[in-house]
Coordinates of C-alpha atoms in Angstrom, one line a residue:
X17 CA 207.3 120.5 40.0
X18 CA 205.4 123.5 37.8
X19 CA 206.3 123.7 34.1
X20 CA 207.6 127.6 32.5
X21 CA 205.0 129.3 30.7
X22 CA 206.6 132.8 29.0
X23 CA 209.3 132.4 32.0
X24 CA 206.5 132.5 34.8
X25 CA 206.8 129.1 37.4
X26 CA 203.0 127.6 37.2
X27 CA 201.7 124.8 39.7
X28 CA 200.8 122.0 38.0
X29 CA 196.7 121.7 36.9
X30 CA 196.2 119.2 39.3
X31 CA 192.4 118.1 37.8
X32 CA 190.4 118.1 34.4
X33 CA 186.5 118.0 33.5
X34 CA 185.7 117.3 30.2
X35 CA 182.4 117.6 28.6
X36 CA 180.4 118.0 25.7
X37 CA 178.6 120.4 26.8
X38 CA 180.5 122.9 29.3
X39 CA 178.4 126.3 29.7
X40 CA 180.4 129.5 29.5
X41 CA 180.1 133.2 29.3
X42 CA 180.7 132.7 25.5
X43 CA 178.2 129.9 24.8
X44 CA 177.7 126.3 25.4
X45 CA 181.0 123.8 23.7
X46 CA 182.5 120.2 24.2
X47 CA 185.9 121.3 26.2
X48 CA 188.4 120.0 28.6
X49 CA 188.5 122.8 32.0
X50 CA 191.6 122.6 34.0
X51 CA 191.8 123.0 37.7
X52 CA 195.1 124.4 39.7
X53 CA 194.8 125.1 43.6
X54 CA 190.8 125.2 43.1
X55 CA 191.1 127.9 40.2
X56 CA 189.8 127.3 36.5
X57 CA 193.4 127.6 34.5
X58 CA 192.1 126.9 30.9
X59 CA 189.7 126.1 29.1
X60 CA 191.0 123.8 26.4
X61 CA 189.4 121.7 22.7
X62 CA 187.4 118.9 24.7
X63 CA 190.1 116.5 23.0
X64 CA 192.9 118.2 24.8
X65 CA 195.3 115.8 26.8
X66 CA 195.6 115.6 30.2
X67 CA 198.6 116.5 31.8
X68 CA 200.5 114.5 33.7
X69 CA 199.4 113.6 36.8
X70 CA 195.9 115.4 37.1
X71 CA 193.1 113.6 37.9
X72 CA 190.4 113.4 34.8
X73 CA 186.5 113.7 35.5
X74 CA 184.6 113.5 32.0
X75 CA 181.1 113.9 32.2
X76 CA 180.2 112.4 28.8
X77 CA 176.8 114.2 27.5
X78 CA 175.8 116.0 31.3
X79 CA 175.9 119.8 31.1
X80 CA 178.8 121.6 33.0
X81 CA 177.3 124.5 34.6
X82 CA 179.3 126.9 36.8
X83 CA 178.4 126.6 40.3
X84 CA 174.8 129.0 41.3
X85 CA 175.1 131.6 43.6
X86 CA 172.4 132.3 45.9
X87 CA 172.0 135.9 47.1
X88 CA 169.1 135.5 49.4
X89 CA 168.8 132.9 51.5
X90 CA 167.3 133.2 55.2
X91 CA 169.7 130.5 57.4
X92 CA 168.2 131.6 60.2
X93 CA 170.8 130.8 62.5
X94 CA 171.9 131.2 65.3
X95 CA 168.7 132.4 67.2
X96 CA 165.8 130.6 65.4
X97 CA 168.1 126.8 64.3
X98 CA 164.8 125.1 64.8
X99 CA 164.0 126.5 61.4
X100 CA 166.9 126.2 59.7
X101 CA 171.0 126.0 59.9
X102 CA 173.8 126.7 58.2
X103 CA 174.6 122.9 58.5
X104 CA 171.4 121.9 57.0
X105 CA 171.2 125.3 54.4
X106 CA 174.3 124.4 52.7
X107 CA 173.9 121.0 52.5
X108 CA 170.6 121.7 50.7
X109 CA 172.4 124.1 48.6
X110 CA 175.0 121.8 47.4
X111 CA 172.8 119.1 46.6
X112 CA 170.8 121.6 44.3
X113 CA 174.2 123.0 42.8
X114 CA 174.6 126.1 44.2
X115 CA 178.0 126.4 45.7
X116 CA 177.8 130.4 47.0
X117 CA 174.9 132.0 49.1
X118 CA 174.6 135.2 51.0
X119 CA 172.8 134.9 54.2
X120 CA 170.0 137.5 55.1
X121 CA 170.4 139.7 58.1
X122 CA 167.1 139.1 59.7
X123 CA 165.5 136.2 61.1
X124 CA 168.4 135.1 63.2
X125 CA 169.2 136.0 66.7
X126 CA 171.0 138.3 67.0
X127 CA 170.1 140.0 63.3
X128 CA 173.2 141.3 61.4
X129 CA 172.8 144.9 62.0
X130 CA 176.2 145.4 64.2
X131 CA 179.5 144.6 63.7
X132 CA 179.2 142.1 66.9
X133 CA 176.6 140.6 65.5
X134 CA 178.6 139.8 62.1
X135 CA 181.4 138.3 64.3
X136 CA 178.6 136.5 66.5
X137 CA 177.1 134.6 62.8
X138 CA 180.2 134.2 61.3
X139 CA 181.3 132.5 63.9
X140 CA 178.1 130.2 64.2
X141 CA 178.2 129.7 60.3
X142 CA 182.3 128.8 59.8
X143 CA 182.5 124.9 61.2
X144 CA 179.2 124.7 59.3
X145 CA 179.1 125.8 55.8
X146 CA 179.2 123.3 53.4
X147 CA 179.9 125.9 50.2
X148 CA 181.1 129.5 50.2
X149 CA 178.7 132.0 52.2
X150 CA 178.5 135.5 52.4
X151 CA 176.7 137.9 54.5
X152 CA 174.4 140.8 54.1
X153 CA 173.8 143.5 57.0
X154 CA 170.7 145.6 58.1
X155 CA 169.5 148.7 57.8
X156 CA 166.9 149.1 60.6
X157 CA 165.7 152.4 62.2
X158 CA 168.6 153.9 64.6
X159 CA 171.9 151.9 62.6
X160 CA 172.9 154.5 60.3
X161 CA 176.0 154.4 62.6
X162 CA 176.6 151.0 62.3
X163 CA 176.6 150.7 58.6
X164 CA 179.9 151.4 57.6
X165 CA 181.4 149.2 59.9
X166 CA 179.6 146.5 58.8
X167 CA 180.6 147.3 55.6
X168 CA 184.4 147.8 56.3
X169 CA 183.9 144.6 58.1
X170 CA 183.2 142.9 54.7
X171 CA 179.0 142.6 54.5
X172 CA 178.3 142.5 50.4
X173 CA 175.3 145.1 51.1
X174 CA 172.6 145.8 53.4
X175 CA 169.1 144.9 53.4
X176 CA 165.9 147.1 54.5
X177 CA 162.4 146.3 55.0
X178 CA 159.8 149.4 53.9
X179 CA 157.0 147.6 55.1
X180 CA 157.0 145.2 58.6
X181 CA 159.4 142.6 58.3
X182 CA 157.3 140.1 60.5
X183 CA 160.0 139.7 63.1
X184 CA 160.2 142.7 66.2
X185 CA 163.8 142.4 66.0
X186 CA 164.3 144.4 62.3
X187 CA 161.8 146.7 61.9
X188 CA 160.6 148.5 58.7
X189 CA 162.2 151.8 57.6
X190 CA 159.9 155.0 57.0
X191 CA 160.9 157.4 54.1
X192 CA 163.0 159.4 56.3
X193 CA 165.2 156.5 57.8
X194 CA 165.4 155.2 54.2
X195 CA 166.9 157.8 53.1
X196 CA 169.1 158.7 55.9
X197 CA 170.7 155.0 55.2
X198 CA 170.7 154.9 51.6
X199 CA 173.0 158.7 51.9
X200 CA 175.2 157.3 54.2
X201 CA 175.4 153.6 52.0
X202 CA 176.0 156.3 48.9
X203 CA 178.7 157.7 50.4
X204 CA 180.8 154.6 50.9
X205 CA 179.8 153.2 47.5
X206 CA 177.9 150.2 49.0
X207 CA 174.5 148.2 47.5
X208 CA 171.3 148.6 49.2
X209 CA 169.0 145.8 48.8
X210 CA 165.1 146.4 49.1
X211 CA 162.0 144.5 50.1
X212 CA 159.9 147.0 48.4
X213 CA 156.3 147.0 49.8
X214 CA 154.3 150.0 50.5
X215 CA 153.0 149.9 54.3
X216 CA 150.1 152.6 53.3
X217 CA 149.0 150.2 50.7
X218 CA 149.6 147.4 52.7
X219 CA 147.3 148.8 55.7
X220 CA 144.5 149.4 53.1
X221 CA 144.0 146.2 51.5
X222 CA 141.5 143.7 53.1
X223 CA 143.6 141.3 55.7
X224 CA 143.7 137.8 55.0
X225 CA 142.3 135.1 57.0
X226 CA 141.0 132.1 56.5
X227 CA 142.0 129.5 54.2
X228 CA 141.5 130.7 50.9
X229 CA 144.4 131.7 48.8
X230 CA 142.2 134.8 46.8
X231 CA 141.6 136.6 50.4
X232 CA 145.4 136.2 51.2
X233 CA 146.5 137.3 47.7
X234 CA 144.1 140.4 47.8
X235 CA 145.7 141.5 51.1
X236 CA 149.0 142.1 48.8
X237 CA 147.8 144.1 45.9
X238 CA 150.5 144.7 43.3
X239 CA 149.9 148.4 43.7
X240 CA 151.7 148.1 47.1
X241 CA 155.0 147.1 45.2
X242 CA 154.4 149.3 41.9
X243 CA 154.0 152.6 44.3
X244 CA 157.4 151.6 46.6
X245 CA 159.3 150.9 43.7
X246 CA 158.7 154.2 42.4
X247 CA 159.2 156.1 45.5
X248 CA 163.0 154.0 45.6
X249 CA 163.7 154.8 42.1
X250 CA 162.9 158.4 42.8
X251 CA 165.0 158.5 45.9
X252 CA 168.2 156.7 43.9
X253 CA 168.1 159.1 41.2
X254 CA 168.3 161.8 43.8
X255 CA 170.9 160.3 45.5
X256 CA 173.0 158.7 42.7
X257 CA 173.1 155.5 45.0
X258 CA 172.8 151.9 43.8
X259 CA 169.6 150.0 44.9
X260 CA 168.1 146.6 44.3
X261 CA 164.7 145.2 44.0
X262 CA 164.3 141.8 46.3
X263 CA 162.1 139.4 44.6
X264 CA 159.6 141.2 42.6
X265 CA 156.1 139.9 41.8
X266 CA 154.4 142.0 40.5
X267 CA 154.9 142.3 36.5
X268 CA 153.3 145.9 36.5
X269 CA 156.5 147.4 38.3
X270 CA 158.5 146.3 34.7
X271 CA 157.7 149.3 32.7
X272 CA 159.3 152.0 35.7
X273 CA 162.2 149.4 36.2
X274 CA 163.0 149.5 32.3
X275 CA 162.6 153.3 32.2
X276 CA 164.6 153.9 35.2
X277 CA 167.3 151.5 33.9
X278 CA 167.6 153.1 30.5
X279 CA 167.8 156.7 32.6
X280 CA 171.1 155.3 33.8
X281 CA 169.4 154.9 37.5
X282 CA 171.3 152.2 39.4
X283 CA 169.1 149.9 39.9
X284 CA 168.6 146.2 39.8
X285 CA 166.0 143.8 40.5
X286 CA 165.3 140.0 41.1
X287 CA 162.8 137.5 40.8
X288 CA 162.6 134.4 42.3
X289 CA 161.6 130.6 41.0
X290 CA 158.3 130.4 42.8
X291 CA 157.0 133.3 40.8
X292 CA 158.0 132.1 37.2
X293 CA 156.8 128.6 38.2
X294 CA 153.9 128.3 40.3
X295 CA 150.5 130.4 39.6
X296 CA 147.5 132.3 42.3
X297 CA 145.0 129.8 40.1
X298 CA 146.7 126.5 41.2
X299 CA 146.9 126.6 44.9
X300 CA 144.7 125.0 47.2
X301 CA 142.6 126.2 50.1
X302 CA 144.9 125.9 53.1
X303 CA 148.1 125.2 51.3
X304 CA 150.5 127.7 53.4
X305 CA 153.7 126.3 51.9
X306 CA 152.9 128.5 48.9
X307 CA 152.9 131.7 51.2
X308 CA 155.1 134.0 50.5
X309 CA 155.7 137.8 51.0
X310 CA 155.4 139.4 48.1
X311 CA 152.5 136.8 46.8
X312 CA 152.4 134.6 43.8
X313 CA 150.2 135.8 41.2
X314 CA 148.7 134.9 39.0
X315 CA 149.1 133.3 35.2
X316 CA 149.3 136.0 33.1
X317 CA 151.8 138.2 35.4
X318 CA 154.2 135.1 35.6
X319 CA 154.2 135.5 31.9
X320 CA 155.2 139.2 31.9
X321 CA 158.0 137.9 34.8
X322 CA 159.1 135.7 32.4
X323 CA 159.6 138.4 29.4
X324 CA 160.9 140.7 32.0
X325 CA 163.6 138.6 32.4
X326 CA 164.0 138.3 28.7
X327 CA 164.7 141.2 27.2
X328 CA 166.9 142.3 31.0
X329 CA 164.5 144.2 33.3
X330 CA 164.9 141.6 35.7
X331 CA 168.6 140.5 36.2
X332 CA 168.5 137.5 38.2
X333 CA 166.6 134.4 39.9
X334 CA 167.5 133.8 43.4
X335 CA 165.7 131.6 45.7
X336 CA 164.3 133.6 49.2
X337 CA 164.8 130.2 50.7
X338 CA 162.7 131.4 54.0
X339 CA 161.8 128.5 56.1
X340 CA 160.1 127.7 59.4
X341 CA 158.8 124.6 61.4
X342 CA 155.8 122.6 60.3
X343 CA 153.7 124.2 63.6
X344 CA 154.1 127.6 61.5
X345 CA 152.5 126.9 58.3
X346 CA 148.9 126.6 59.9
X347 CA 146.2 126.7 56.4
X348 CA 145.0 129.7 58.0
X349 CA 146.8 132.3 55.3
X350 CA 146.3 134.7 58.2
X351 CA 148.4 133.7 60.6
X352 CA 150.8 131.3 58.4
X353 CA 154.4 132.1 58.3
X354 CA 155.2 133.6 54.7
X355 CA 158.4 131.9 53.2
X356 CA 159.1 129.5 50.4
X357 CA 161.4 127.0 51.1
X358 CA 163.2 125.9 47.3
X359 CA 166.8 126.0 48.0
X360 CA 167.4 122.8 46.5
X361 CA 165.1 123.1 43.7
X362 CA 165.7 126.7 42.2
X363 CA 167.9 125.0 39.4
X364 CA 164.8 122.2 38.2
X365 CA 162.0 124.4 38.5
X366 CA 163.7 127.2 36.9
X367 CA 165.2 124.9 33.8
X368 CA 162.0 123.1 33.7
X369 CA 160.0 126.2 32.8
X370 CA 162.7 127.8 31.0
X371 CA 163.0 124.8 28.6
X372 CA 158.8 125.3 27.8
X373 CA 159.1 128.8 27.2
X374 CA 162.2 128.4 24.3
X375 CA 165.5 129.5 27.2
X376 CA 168.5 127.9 27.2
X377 CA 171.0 126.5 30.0
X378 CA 173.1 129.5 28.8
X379 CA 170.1 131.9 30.0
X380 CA 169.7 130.0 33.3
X381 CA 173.9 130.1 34.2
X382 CA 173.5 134.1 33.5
X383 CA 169.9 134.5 35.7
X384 CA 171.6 131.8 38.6
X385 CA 174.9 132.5 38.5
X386 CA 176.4 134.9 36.9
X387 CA 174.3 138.1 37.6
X388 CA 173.8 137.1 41.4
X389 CA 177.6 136.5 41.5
X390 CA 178.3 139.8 40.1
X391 CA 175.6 141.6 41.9
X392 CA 177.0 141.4 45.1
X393 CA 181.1 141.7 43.5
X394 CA 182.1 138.3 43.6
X395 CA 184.0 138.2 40.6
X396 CA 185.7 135.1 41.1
X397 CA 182.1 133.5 41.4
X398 CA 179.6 133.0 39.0
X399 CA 181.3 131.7 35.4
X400 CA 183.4 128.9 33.4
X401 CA 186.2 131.1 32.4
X402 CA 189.3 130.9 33.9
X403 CA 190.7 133.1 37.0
X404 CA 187.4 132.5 38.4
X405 CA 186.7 129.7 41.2
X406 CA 186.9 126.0 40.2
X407 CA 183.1 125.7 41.4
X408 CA 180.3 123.8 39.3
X409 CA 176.8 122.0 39.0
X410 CA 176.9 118.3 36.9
X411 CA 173.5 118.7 35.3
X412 CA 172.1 116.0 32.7
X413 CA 169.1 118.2 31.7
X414 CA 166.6 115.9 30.4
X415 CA 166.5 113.2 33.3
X416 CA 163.2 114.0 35.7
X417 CA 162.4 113.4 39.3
X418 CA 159.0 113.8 41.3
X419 CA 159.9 116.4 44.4
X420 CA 159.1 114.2 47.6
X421 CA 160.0 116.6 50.5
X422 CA 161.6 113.5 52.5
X423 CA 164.5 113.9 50.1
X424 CA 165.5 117.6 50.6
X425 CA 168.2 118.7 53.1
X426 CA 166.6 121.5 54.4
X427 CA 165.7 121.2 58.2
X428 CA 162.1 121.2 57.6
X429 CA 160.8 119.3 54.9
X430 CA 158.3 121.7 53.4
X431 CA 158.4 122.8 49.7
X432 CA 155.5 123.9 47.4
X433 CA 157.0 122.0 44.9
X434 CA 156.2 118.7 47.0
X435 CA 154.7 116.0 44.5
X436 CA 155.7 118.3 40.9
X437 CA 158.1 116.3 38.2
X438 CA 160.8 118.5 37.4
X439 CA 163.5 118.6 34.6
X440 CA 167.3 118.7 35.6
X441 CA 168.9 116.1 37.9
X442 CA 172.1 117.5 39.4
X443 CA 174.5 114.9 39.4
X444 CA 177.5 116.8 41.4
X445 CA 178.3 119.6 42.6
X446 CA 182.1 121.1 43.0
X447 CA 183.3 124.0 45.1
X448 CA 187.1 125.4 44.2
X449 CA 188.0 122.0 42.7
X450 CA 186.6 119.4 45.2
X451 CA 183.4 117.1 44.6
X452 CA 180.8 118.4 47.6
X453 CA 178.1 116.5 45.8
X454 CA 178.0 113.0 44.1
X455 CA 174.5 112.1 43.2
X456 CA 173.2 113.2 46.9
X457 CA 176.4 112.0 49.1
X458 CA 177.7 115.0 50.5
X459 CA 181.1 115.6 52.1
X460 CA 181.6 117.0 55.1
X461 CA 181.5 120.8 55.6
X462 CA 184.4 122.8 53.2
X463 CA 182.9 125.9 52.9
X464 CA 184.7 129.2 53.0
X465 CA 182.8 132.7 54.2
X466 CA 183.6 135.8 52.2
X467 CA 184.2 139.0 52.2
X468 CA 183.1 141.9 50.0
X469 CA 185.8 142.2 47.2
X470 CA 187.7 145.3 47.3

């Protein structure tokens, strides 16, 4: 039976997680969390007792981090499952402590960019997903129509492409289209997310081939993302319209971000881990798993990345988890698929850089988690604090591991981060209260898909 509280019935907190080290929105502090019906109820003196009948967890010394969120991911399914899954995606997210992701619209078959084809994934993705999952639509040339039913059908935002996507099925948008769907995402209030590279640009730059990383790096000049980023800014001011920049590389775009922030322009932007941990200088002739679209750059524009997300520019770190089969990654940087697969390893890489460069855990649960969570409106995502879902990463910060790729959960196991010792060993992972994740055992799927929040 619940106990009275001011006259209201409760349930009873049916489990408690003690550390000395619990990470919340108000700093890092030994507590005791309690759990009812897969909510955070308190957050209590780490010495607290437990109440009758709940179940205790105490992590001793390993940090309590609220559960990542992941707001772009490519699970690739149905349509192209020899790539990736949502059976194989989630598992990989939970054993790398993120417990929410929000699937792209493109690469799977059909690509969200109808109502239908929402129903068709959701359906595909529900006996699958191991953690919560969420899904963005597309905006592709001839779907302005379709856009606000996606979004009354519960998409968290809508994704477009201003340069070729590299799959026939979504193509680009031209000025025109873009902002013919950013009006019509205006009017119903909805998010607009951009992979903002400038075709012109783009067409002008020398094309790769080969295996040398320079030749492929030089066919993506940061001018092409400086020059659409200002051209979205432009078109969001005119349209009052919220807008967000997908994984940005290059550090000269900071300054117009900053500006156009501090005009009260909505816009956000991301980065991702590959860019704030691997640099242009260290990558081999022919090693394709470090292909990506946007490219790495080099050293001293990871460093600006880095104090970009510092003082705020950049809001958040998400993965772009974008995967394909081993035949795909040829060391030709030509004809290589461009993706980066890290799902599992955002939380390490990140915490091992942000450690060297003076960040906290506190920074990384706001970069990982929170910001992403609130980004696409899941408020009950994202923080220790209660209200918000039971969901968190067991981290004991200082242990190391050596990436071997034979380990990761993704479908194909191919990571840049293959051979690297990284910082941060995740030693469970929770979702609304239940243990997904014990030190690499994973349960079977629990997963819930979500909505966009009213």
């Amino acid at each position: 039976m619940g106990t009275a509280r001011g006259g209201v019935r409760v349930s009873e907190i049916d489990l408690v997680l003690r550390s000395t080290r619990v990470v919340t929105p108000r700093g890092t502090r030994a507590a005791t969390v309690t759990v009812r019906d897969g909510k955070i109820a308190e957050l209590l003196p780490h010495d607290a007792p437990a109440p009758a009948g709940a179940r205790v967890e105490d992590f001793g010394d390993d940090v309590l981090l609220p559960g990542l969120v992941d707001t772009h991911v490519h699970v690739n399914d149905p349509g192209r499952t020899e790539w990736e899954g949502f059976w194989t995606a989630t598992r990989a997210a939970a054993a790398g402590g993120v417990t929410t992701l929000v699937d792209m619209p493109l690469n799977s078959l059909p690509p969200t960019t109808t109502e239908a084809n929402l129903h068709t994934k959701r359906e595909v993705a529900r006996p699958k997903a191991h953690i919560d999952v969420g899904f963005w639509g597309g905006a592709v040339p001839g779907n302005v129509k379709d856009l606000r039913p996606l979004h009354d059908a519960g998409v968290l935002g809508f994704k477009c492409f201003l340069s070729p996507s590299g799959v026939d099925e979504f193509p680009q948008l031209d000025q025109e289209q873009l902002a013919a769907a950013l009006g019509e995402i205006a009017g119903f209030g909805g998010l607009l997310i951009v992979h903002a590279e400038d075709p012109d640009h783009l067409e002008a730059a020398p094309q790769p081939h080969g295996p040398e990383y320079a030749g492929f790096l030089a066919s993506r000049p940061r001018a092409s993302e400086n020059e659409a980023i200002a051209g979205l800014i432009a078109l969001a001011r005119r349209l009052e319209a919220r807008v967000h920049v997908l994984h940005l590389s290059s550090s000269d775009a900071l300054p117009l971000l900053a500006a156009a922030k501090d005009e009260g322009v909505r816009i956000t932007v991301e980065t991702c881990p590959h860019f704030l941990t691997l640099t242009a200088e260290e990558i081999p002739d022919g090693a394709t798993e470090f292909k990506c679209c946007p490219p790495i750059r080099e050293a001293a524009n990871q460093d600006a990345l880095w104090q970009g997300l510092a003082d705020g520019t950049i809001d958040c770190v998400v993965s772009d988890h974008s995967p394909s089969t081993a035949d795909l990654k040829t060391p030709d940087f030509g004809t290589a698929w461009g993706g980066i697969s890290s799902l599992q390893l955002g939380l390490p890489a990140i915490w091992t850089a942000a450690r060297e460069r003076g960040h906290t855990l506190e920074d990384v649960a706001r970069w990982m988690a929170t910001a992403p969570a609130a980004l696409v409106g899941l408020h009950h995502k994202g923080a220790i604090e209660p209200g918000r879902d039971a969901d968190f990463a067991v981290l004991d910060p200082d242990a190391t591991f050596t990436v071997d790729p034979a380990g990761l959960q993704h479908r194909n196991k191919i990571t840049a981060y293959a051979g690297r010792t990284l910082h941060g060993v995740v030693r469970s992972t929770w979702l609304r209260g239940r243990r997904i994740n014990d030190g690499g055992t994973l349960t079977e799927p629990s997963g819930e898909l979500l909505d966009r929040q009213p």
